[in-house]
PDB file of C-alpha atoms in Angstrom:
ATOM      1  CA  GLY Y   1       9.992  18.328 -19.675  1.00 56.00           C
ATOM      2  CA  ALA Y   2      11.569  17.002 -16.494  1.00 85.00           C
ATOM      3  CA  GLY Y   3       9.463  14.951 -14.142  1.00 95.00           C
ATOM      4  CA  VAL Y   4       9.629  14.698 -10.363  1.00 98.00           C
ATOM      5  CA  SER Y   5      13.174  13.952  -9.271  1.00 98.00           C
ATOM      6  CA  GLN Y   6      14.076  12.251  -5.992  1.00 98.00           C
ATOM      7  CA  SER Y   7      17.451  11.675  -4.424  1.00 97.00           C
ATOM      8  CA  PRO Y   8      19.115   9.533  -3.396  1.00 98.00           C
ATOM      9  CA  SER Y   9      17.486   6.627  -5.235  1.00 97.00           C
ATOM     10  CA  ASN Y  10      18.755   4.230  -2.575  1.00 98.00           C
ATOM     11  CA  LYS Y  11      19.882   4.824   0.989  1.00 97.00           C
ATOM     12  CA  VAL Y  12      21.229   2.281   3.446  1.00 97.00           C
ATOM     13  CA  THR Y  13      21.903   3.450   6.970  1.00 97.00           C
ATOM     14  CA  GLU Y  14      22.300   2.122  10.477  1.00 97.00           C
ATOM     15  CA  LYS Y  15      19.546   2.189  13.040  1.00 97.00           C
ATOM     16  CA  GLY Y  16      19.635   5.395  15.048  1.00 97.00           C
ATOM     17  CA  LYS Y  17      21.114   7.580  12.294  1.00 98.00           C
ATOM     18  CA  ASP Y  18      19.294  10.561  10.761  1.00 98.00           C
ATOM     19  CA  VAL Y  19      18.461  10.608   7.033  1.00 98.00           C
ATOM     20  CA  GLU Y  20      17.379  13.317   4.604  1.00 98.00           C
ATOM     21  CA  LEU Y  21      15.423  12.586   1.449  1.00 98.00           C
ATOM     22  CA  ARG Y  22      15.066  15.160  -1.309  1.00 98.00           C
ATOM     23  CA  CYS Y  23      12.317  15.873  -3.815  1.00 98.00           C
ATOM     24  CA  ASP Y  24      12.461  18.228  -6.810  1.00 97.00           C
ATOM     25  CA  PRO Y  25       8.905  18.698  -8.103  1.00 97.00           C
ATOM     26  CA  ILE Y  26       7.839  19.516 -11.628  1.00 96.00           C
ATOM     27  CA  SER Y  27       8.473  23.192 -12.355  1.00 94.00           C
ATOM     28  CA  GLY Y  28       5.388  25.292 -11.665  1.00 92.00           C
ATOM     29  CA  HIS Y  29       3.699  22.696  -9.462  1.00 94.00           C
ATOM     30  CA  THR Y  30       2.640  24.354  -6.228  1.00 93.00           C
ATOM     31  CA  ALA Y  31       1.339  21.220  -4.495  1.00 94.00           C
ATOM     32  CA  LEU Y  32       3.742  18.571  -3.222  1.00 96.00           C
ATOM     33  CA  TYR Y  33       2.955  15.292  -1.450  1.00 96.00           C
ATOM     34  CA  TRP Y  34       5.068  12.691   0.311  1.00 98.00           C
ATOM     35  CA  TYR Y  35       3.887   9.077   0.462  1.00 98.00           C
ATOM     36  CA  ARG Y  36       5.467   5.909   1.825  1.00 98.00           C
ATOM     37  CA  GLN Y  37       5.246   2.456   0.283  1.00 98.00           C
ATOM     38  CA  SER Y  38       5.963  -0.609   2.371  1.00 94.00           C
ATOM     39  CA  LEU Y  39       5.048  -4.270   2.117  1.00 85.00           C
ATOM     40  CA  GLY Y  40       2.937  -4.240   5.235  1.00 78.00           C
ATOM     41  CA  GLN Y  41       1.144  -0.905   4.846  1.00 81.00           C
ATOM     42  CA  GLY Y  42       0.910  -0.392   1.110  1.00 89.00           C
ATOM     43  CA  LEU Y  43       1.012   3.180  -0.192  1.00 94.00           C
ATOM     44  CA  GLU Y  44       0.193   5.728   2.505  1.00 96.00           C
ATOM     45  CA  PHE Y  45       0.051   9.501   2.645  1.00 96.00           C
ATOM     46  CA  LEU Y  46       2.554  11.343   4.854  1.00 97.00           C
ATOM     47  CA  ILE Y  47       2.358  15.106   4.306  1.00 97.00           C
ATOM     48  CA  TYR Y  48       1.024  17.722   1.879  1.00 95.00           C
ATOM     49  CA  PHE Y  49       2.565  21.089   0.960  1.00 94.00           C
ATOM     50  CA  GLN Y  50       0.891  23.986  -0.794  1.00 92.00           C
ATOM     51  CA  GLY Y  51       3.710  26.380  -1.547  1.00 92.00           C
ATOM     52  CA  ASN Y  52       5.952  26.365   1.509  1.00 94.00           C
ATOM     53  CA  SER Y  53       3.137  25.636   3.959  1.00 93.00           C
ATOM     54  CA  ALA Y  54       2.091  22.196   5.167  1.00 93.00           C
ATOM     55  CA  PRO Y  55      -1.646  22.318   5.932  1.00 91.00           C
ATOM     56  CA  ASP Y  56      -1.834  18.539   6.325  1.00 92.00           C
ATOM     57  CA  LYS Y  57       0.812  16.611   8.255  1.00 95.00           C
ATOM     58  CA  SER Y  58      -1.622  13.993   9.471  1.00 94.00           C
ATOM     59  CA  GLY Y  59       0.187  11.048   7.885  1.00 95.00           C
ATOM     60  CA  LEU Y  60       3.558  11.535   9.577  1.00 97.00           C
ATOM     61  CA  PRO Y  61       3.921   8.397  11.729  1.00 95.00           C
ATOM     62  CA  SER Y  62       5.859   9.947  14.618  1.00 96.00           C
ATOM     63  CA  ASP Y  63       7.665  13.091  15.746  1.00 96.00           C
ATOM     64  CA  ARG Y  64      10.865  11.618  14.339  1.00 98.00           C
ATOM     65  CA  PHE Y  65       9.532  12.550  10.900  1.00 98.00           C
ATOM     66  CA  SER Y  66       9.583  16.120   9.628  1.00 98.00           C
ATOM     67  CA  ALA Y  67       9.530  17.836   6.267  1.00 98.00           C
ATOM     68  CA  GLU Y  68      10.079  21.268   4.866  1.00 97.00           C
ATOM     69  CA  ARG Y  69       9.771  22.991   1.538  1.00 97.00           C
ATOM     70  CA  THR Y  70      11.681  26.078   0.518  1.00 91.00           C
ATOM     71  CA  GLY Y  71      11.125  28.542  -2.308  1.00 91.00           C
ATOM     72  CA  GLY Y  72       7.932  26.732  -3.234  1.00 87.00           C
ATOM     73  CA  SER Y  73      10.046  24.097  -4.900  1.00 94.00           C
ATOM     74  CA  VAL Y  74      12.432  21.562  -3.345  1.00 97.00           C
ATOM     75  CA  SER Y  75      11.245  19.562  -0.359  1.00 98.00           C
ATOM     76  CA  THR Y  76      13.240  17.568   2.183  1.00 98.00           C
ATOM     77  CA  LEU Y  77      11.846  14.760   4.322  1.00 98.00           C
ATOM     78  CA  THR Y  78      13.943  14.114   7.437  1.00 98.00           C
ATOM     79  CA  ILE Y  79      13.778  11.033   9.611  1.00 98.00           C
ATOM     80  CA  GLN Y  80      15.620  11.257  12.920  1.00 98.00           C
ATOM     81  CA  ARG Y  81      16.888   8.313  14.934  1.00 98.00           C
ATOM     82  CA  THR Y  82      15.846   5.842  12.262  1.00 98.00           C
ATOM     83  CA  GLN Y  83      14.237   2.539  13.232  1.00 97.00           C
ATOM     84  CA  GLN Y  84      13.984  -0.661  11.238  1.00 96.00           C
ATOM     85  CA  GLU Y  85      10.281  -0.119  10.688  1.00 95.00           C
ATOM     86  CA  ASP Y  86      11.166   3.050   8.735  1.00 97.00           C
ATOM     87  CA  SER Y  87      12.498   0.854   5.915  1.00 97.00           C
ATOM     88  CA  ALA Y  88      10.301   1.574   2.904  1.00 97.00           C
ATOM     89  CA  VAL Y  89      10.184   3.399  -0.414  1.00 98.00           C
ATOM     90  CA  TYR Y  90       9.497   7.098   0.090  1.00 98.00           C
ATOM     91  CA  LEU Y  91       7.657   8.631  -2.852  1.00 98.00           C
ATOM     92  CA  CYS Y  92       7.144  12.267  -3.723  1.00 98.00           C
ATOM     93  CA  ALA Y  93       4.421  13.592  -6.014  1.00 97.00           C
ATOM     94  CA  SER Y  94       3.605  17.052  -7.292  1.00 96.00           C
ATOM     95  CA  SER Y  95       0.584  18.649  -8.917  1.00 94.00           C
ATOM     96  CA  LEU Y  96      -0.592  22.058 -10.105  1.00 91.00           C
ATOM     97  CA  GLY Y  97      -2.489  22.517  -6.850  1.00 78.00           C
ATOM     98  CA  GLY Y  98      -4.553  25.636  -6.365  1.00 69.00           C
ATOM     99  CA  ARG Y  99      -8.302  25.905  -5.848  1.00 62.00           C
ATOM    100  CA  VAL Y 100      -9.502  24.327  -9.074  1.00 62.00           C
ATOM    101  CA  GLY Y 101     -10.234  20.917  -7.637  1.00 68.00           C
ATOM    102  CA  ASN Y 102      -8.033  17.865  -7.576  1.00 82.00           C
ATOM    103  CA  GLN Y 103      -5.175  17.988 -10.034  1.00 88.00           C
ATOM    104  CA  PRO Y 104      -3.319  14.914 -11.320  1.00 93.00           C
ATOM    105  CA  GLN Y 105      -0.386  13.955  -9.131  1.00 95.00           C
ATOM    106  CA  HIS Y 106       2.844  12.937 -10.827  1.00 97.00           C
ATOM    107  CA  PHE Y 107       5.251  10.736  -8.929  1.00 98.00           C
ATOM    108  CA  GLY Y 108       8.992  10.406  -8.773  1.00 98.00           C
ATOM    109  CA  ASP Y 109      10.653   6.993  -8.663  1.00 97.00           C
ATOM    110  CA  GLY Y 110      11.192   7.195  -4.931  1.00 98.00           C
ATOM    111  CA  THR Y 111      13.987   6.697  -2.448  1.00 98.00           C
ATOM    112  CA  ARG Y 112      14.405   3.121  -1.241  1.00 97.00           C
ATOM    113  CA  LEU Y 113      15.427   3.396   2.415  1.00 98.00           C
ATOM    114  CA  SER Y 114      16.920   0.416   4.219  1.00 97.00           C
ATOM    115  CA  ILE Y 115      17.676   0.544   7.935  1.00 97.00           C
ATOM    116  CA  LEU Y 116      20.173  -2.047   9.147  1.00 94.00           C
TER     117      LEU Y 116
ATOM    118  CA  GLY R   1     -11.143   8.363   6.852  1.00 77.00           C
ATOM    119  CA  GLU R   2     -11.481   6.817   3.448  1.00 85.00           C
ATOM    120  CA  ASN R   3     -11.506   3.013   3.149  1.00 92.00           C
ATOM    121  CA  VAL R   4     -10.533   1.664  -0.244  1.00 96.00           C
ATOM    122  CA  GLU R   5     -10.807  -1.926  -1.397  1.00 97.00           C
ATOM    123  CA  GLN R   6      -9.475  -3.148  -4.706  1.00 97.00           C
ATOM    124  CA  HIS R   7     -10.245  -6.474  -6.388  1.00 97.00           C
ATOM    125  CA  PRO R   8      -8.872  -8.771  -7.543  1.00 98.00           C
ATOM    126  CA  SER R   9      -5.452  -8.753  -5.879  1.00 97.00           C
ATOM    127  CA  THR R  10      -3.971 -10.727  -8.788  1.00 98.00           C
ATOM    128  CA  LEU R  11      -5.199 -11.096 -12.353  1.00 98.00           C
ATOM    129  CA  SER R  12      -3.730 -13.302 -15.048  1.00 98.00           C
ATOM    130  CA  VAL R  13      -4.900 -12.994 -18.677  1.00 98.00           C
ATOM    131  CA  GLN R  14      -3.825 -14.055 -22.134  1.00 98.00           C
ATOM    132  CA  GLU R  15      -2.564 -11.449 -24.555  1.00 98.00           C
ATOM    133  CA  GLY R  16      -5.480  -9.889 -26.393  1.00 98.00           C
ATOM    134  CA  ASP R  17      -7.991 -10.535 -23.603  1.00 98.00           C
ATOM    135  CA  SER R  18      -9.644  -7.815 -21.539  1.00 98.00           C
ATOM    136  CA  ALA R  19      -8.885  -7.070 -17.891  1.00 98.00           C
ATOM    137  CA  VAL R  20     -11.151  -5.384 -15.352  1.00 98.00           C
ATOM    138  CA  ILE R  21     -10.147  -4.166 -11.880  1.00 98.00           C
ATOM    139  CA  LYS R  22     -12.707  -2.816  -9.429  1.00 98.00           C
ATOM    140  CA  CYS R  23     -12.232  -0.293  -6.645  1.00 98.00           C
ATOM    141  CA  THR R  24     -14.729   0.355  -3.856  1.00 98.00           C
ATOM    142  CA  TYR R  25     -14.451   3.412  -1.621  1.00 96.00           C
ATOM    143  CA  SER R  26     -16.286   4.604   1.473  1.00 94.00           C
ATOM    144  CA  ASP R  27     -16.150   8.417   1.485  1.00 91.00           C
ATOM    145  CA  SER R  28     -19.108   9.901  -0.392  1.00 90.00           C
ATOM    146  CA  ALA R  29     -17.186  13.205  -0.595  1.00 89.00           C
ATOM    147  CA  SER R  30     -14.599  11.648  -2.914  1.00 91.00           C
ATOM    148  CA  ASN R  31     -14.713  13.436  -6.242  1.00 91.00           C
ATOM    149  CA  TYR R  32     -11.563  12.431  -8.107  1.00 93.00           C
ATOM    150  CA  PHE R  33     -10.794   8.866  -9.187  1.00 95.00           C
ATOM    151  CA  PRO R  34      -7.396   8.068 -10.725  1.00 96.00           C
ATOM    152  CA  TRP R  35      -5.750   4.812 -11.678  1.00 98.00           C
ATOM    153  CA  TYR R  36      -1.996   4.343 -11.464  1.00 98.00           C
ATOM    154  CA  LYS R  37       0.317   1.760 -13.026  1.00 98.00           C
ATOM    155  CA  GLN R  38       3.516   0.856 -11.208  1.00 97.00           C
ATOM    156  CA  GLU R  39       6.373  -1.096 -12.720  1.00 97.00           C
ATOM    157  CA  LEU R  40       9.164  -2.649 -10.708  1.00 94.00           C
ATOM    158  CA  GLY R  41      11.547  -0.042  -9.293  1.00 93.00           C
ATOM    159  CA  LYS R  42       9.479   2.858 -10.591  1.00 96.00           C
ATOM    160  CA  GLY R  43       7.018   5.291  -9.085  1.00 97.00           C
ATOM    161  CA  PRO R  44       3.283   5.082  -9.821  1.00 97.00           C
ATOM    162  CA  GLN R  45       2.354   6.435 -13.257  1.00 97.00           C
ATOM    163  CA  LEU R  46      -1.050   8.026 -13.811  1.00 97.00           C
ATOM    164  CA  ILE R  47      -2.804   6.206 -16.654  1.00 98.00           C
ATOM    165  CA  ILE R  48      -6.351   7.550 -16.490  1.00 98.00           C
ATOM    166  CA  ASP R  49      -8.561   9.556 -14.163  1.00 96.00           C
ATOM    167  CA  ILE R  50     -12.187  10.581 -13.914  1.00 94.00           C
ATOM    168  CA  ARG R  51     -14.089  13.222 -11.993  1.00 91.00           C
ATOM    169  CA  SER R  52     -17.376  12.788 -10.202  1.00 84.00           C
ATOM    170  CA  ASN R  53     -19.448  14.576 -12.809  1.00 83.00           C
ATOM    171  CA  VAL R  54     -18.617  11.996 -15.484  1.00 84.00           C
ATOM    172  CA  GLY R  55     -19.642   8.336 -15.659  1.00 92.00           C
ATOM    173  CA  GLU R  56     -17.082   7.010 -18.122  1.00 95.00           C
ATOM    174  CA  LYS R  57     -13.845   8.046 -19.768  1.00 96.00           C
ATOM    175  CA  LYS R  58     -11.843   6.262 -22.430  1.00 97.00           C
ATOM    176  CA  ASP R  59      -8.293   6.652 -23.700  1.00 95.00           C
ATOM    177  CA  GLN R  60      -7.424   4.184 -26.458  1.00 96.00           C
ATOM    178  CA  ARG R  61      -7.331   0.710 -24.833  1.00 98.00           C
ATOM    179  CA  ILE R  62      -7.982   2.014 -21.324  1.00 98.00           C
ATOM    180  CA  ALA R  63     -11.293   3.111 -19.829  1.00 98.00           C
ATOM    181  CA  VAL R  64     -12.606   3.998 -16.387  1.00 98.00           C
ATOM    182  CA  THR R  65     -16.234   3.767 -15.299  1.00 97.00           C
ATOM    183  CA  LEU R  66     -17.660   5.386 -12.171  1.00 96.00           C
ATOM    184  CA  ASN R  67     -20.760   4.521 -10.164  1.00 95.00           C
ATOM    185  CA  LYS R  68     -21.028   7.220  -7.491  1.00 93.00           C
ATOM    186  CA  THR R  69     -24.241   5.842  -6.042  1.00 93.00           C
ATOM    187  CA  ALA R  70     -22.636   2.473  -5.354  1.00 95.00           C
ATOM    188  CA  LYS R  71     -19.267   4.084  -4.586  1.00 95.00           C
ATOM    189  CA  HIS R  72     -17.121   2.090  -6.927  1.00 96.00           C
ATOM    190  CA  PHE R  73     -15.108   2.663 -10.067  1.00 97.00           C
ATOM    191  CA  SER R  74     -13.415   0.248 -12.422  1.00 98.00           C
ATOM    192  CA  LEU R  75     -10.444   0.111 -14.758  1.00 98.00           C
ATOM    193  CA  HIS R  76     -10.961  -1.627 -18.083  1.00 98.00           C
ATOM    194  CA  ILE R  77      -8.042  -2.618 -20.316  1.00 98.00           C
ATOM    195  CA  THR R  78      -8.876  -4.095 -23.716  1.00 98.00           C
ATOM    196  CA  GLU R  79      -6.592  -5.990 -26.121  1.00 98.00           C
ATOM    197  CA  THR R  80      -4.040  -6.528 -23.348  1.00 98.00           C
ATOM    198  CA  GLN R  81      -0.355  -6.693 -24.226  1.00 98.00           C
ATOM    199  CA  PRO R  82       2.588  -8.130 -22.261  1.00 97.00           C
ATOM    200  CA  GLU R  83       3.779  -4.587 -21.519  1.00 97.00           C
ATOM    201  CA  ASP R  84       0.539  -4.022 -19.592  1.00 98.00           C
ATOM    202  CA  SER R  85       1.924  -6.388 -16.928  1.00 98.00           C
ATOM    203  CA  ALA R  86       2.410  -4.301 -13.775  1.00 98.00           C
ATOM    204  CA  VAL R  87       0.756  -3.442 -10.460  1.00 97.00           C
ATOM    205  CA  TYR R  88      -2.321  -1.235 -10.759  1.00 98.00           C
ATOM    206  CA  PHE R  89      -3.622   1.012  -7.982  1.00 98.00           C
ATOM    207  CA  CYS R  90      -6.823   2.955  -7.564  1.00 98.00           C
ATOM    208  CA  ALA R  91      -6.498   6.081  -5.416  1.00 97.00           C
ATOM    209  CA  PRO R  92      -9.686   8.078  -4.824  1.00 95.00           C
ATOM    210  CA  ALA R  93      -9.393  11.607  -3.462  1.00 92.00           C
ATOM    211  CA  GLY R  94     -11.767  14.177  -2.049  1.00 84.00           C
ATOM    212  CA  GLY R  95     -11.860  17.916  -2.029  1.00 68.00           C
ATOM    213  CA  GLY R  96     -11.912  20.469   0.746  1.00 68.00           C
ATOM    214  CA  THR R  97      -9.804  19.641   3.771  1.00 71.00           C
ATOM    215  CA  SER R  98      -8.557  16.395   2.254  1.00 75.00           C
ATOM    216  CA  TYR R  99      -6.314  18.633   0.098  1.00 81.00           C
ATOM    217  CA  GLY R 100      -6.453  16.136  -2.706  1.00 85.00           C
ATOM    218  CA  LYS R 101      -4.436  13.476  -0.907  1.00 91.00           C
ATOM    219  CA  LEU R 102      -4.760  10.078  -2.486  1.00 94.00           C
ATOM    220  CA  THR R 103      -5.897   7.001  -0.562  1.00 95.00           C
ATOM    221  CA  PHE R 104      -4.518   3.977  -2.364  1.00 96.00           C
ATOM    222  CA  GLY R 105      -6.041   0.559  -2.769  1.00 97.00           C
ATOM    223  CA  GLN R 106      -3.955  -2.509  -2.026  1.00 96.00           C
ATOM    224  CA  GLY R 107      -2.982  -2.974  -5.667  1.00 97.00           C
ATOM    225  CA  THR R 108      -3.690  -5.555  -8.366  1.00 97.00           C
ATOM    226  CA  ILE R 109      -0.855  -7.522  -9.931  1.00 97.00           C
ATOM    227  CA  LEU R 110      -1.752  -7.931 -13.610  1.00 98.00           C
ATOM    228  CA  THR R 111       0.129 -10.526 -15.631  1.00 98.00           C
ATOM    229  CA  VAL R 112      -0.427 -10.713 -19.379  1.00 98.00           C
ATOM    230  CA  HIS R 113       0.824 -13.955 -20.913  1.00 97.00           C
ATOM    231  CA  PRO R 114       2.063 -13.827 -24.532  1.00 94.00           C
TER     232      PRO R 114
END
């Protein structure tokens, strides 16, 4: 079946512009995570969704970052007024979620974001 | 929060040799211990995982061992092949209010020479 799909795969934009990154999770997966991978910080957690709710936003680095999820499926990560330090690969993962303990997370191939 | 250390940072082996990567974590509440493989331009791929009630798990050439008392777990790859060359990450996770979020180690670059 289809895996986690992210778009666009690459995005180049000018400093100060807003960007939207999209994630299509695996069908039936109720849990969705966003992570960021950069040379300086490694792989770090940003936000977690269970259904359409985000009980953990603790990893969002500033109020310029926001995310939403609609219909318990697609999620969008928005970065406003982009800065050069936002340049990174943004990864989305999904899992079965629920209350049965940790479920394996499956990752997309990410969006490589470059801020000029 | 969870502190994760992964060693070594680079590992070079000859084809057919074994490779071992160790991950040390700080949060005693961690109860899920996956290993991911990442190839250039791709997202991390889950290769094996273990839960806290099990000490060892094996899947063909790959195994994971867990020592909860010492708070470390290790990835073992036997009979390495050139296609095993990649970056490997450990990413322990806890339950409850951690919501299963993964805390990644710094990664190990494994190179398998033909």
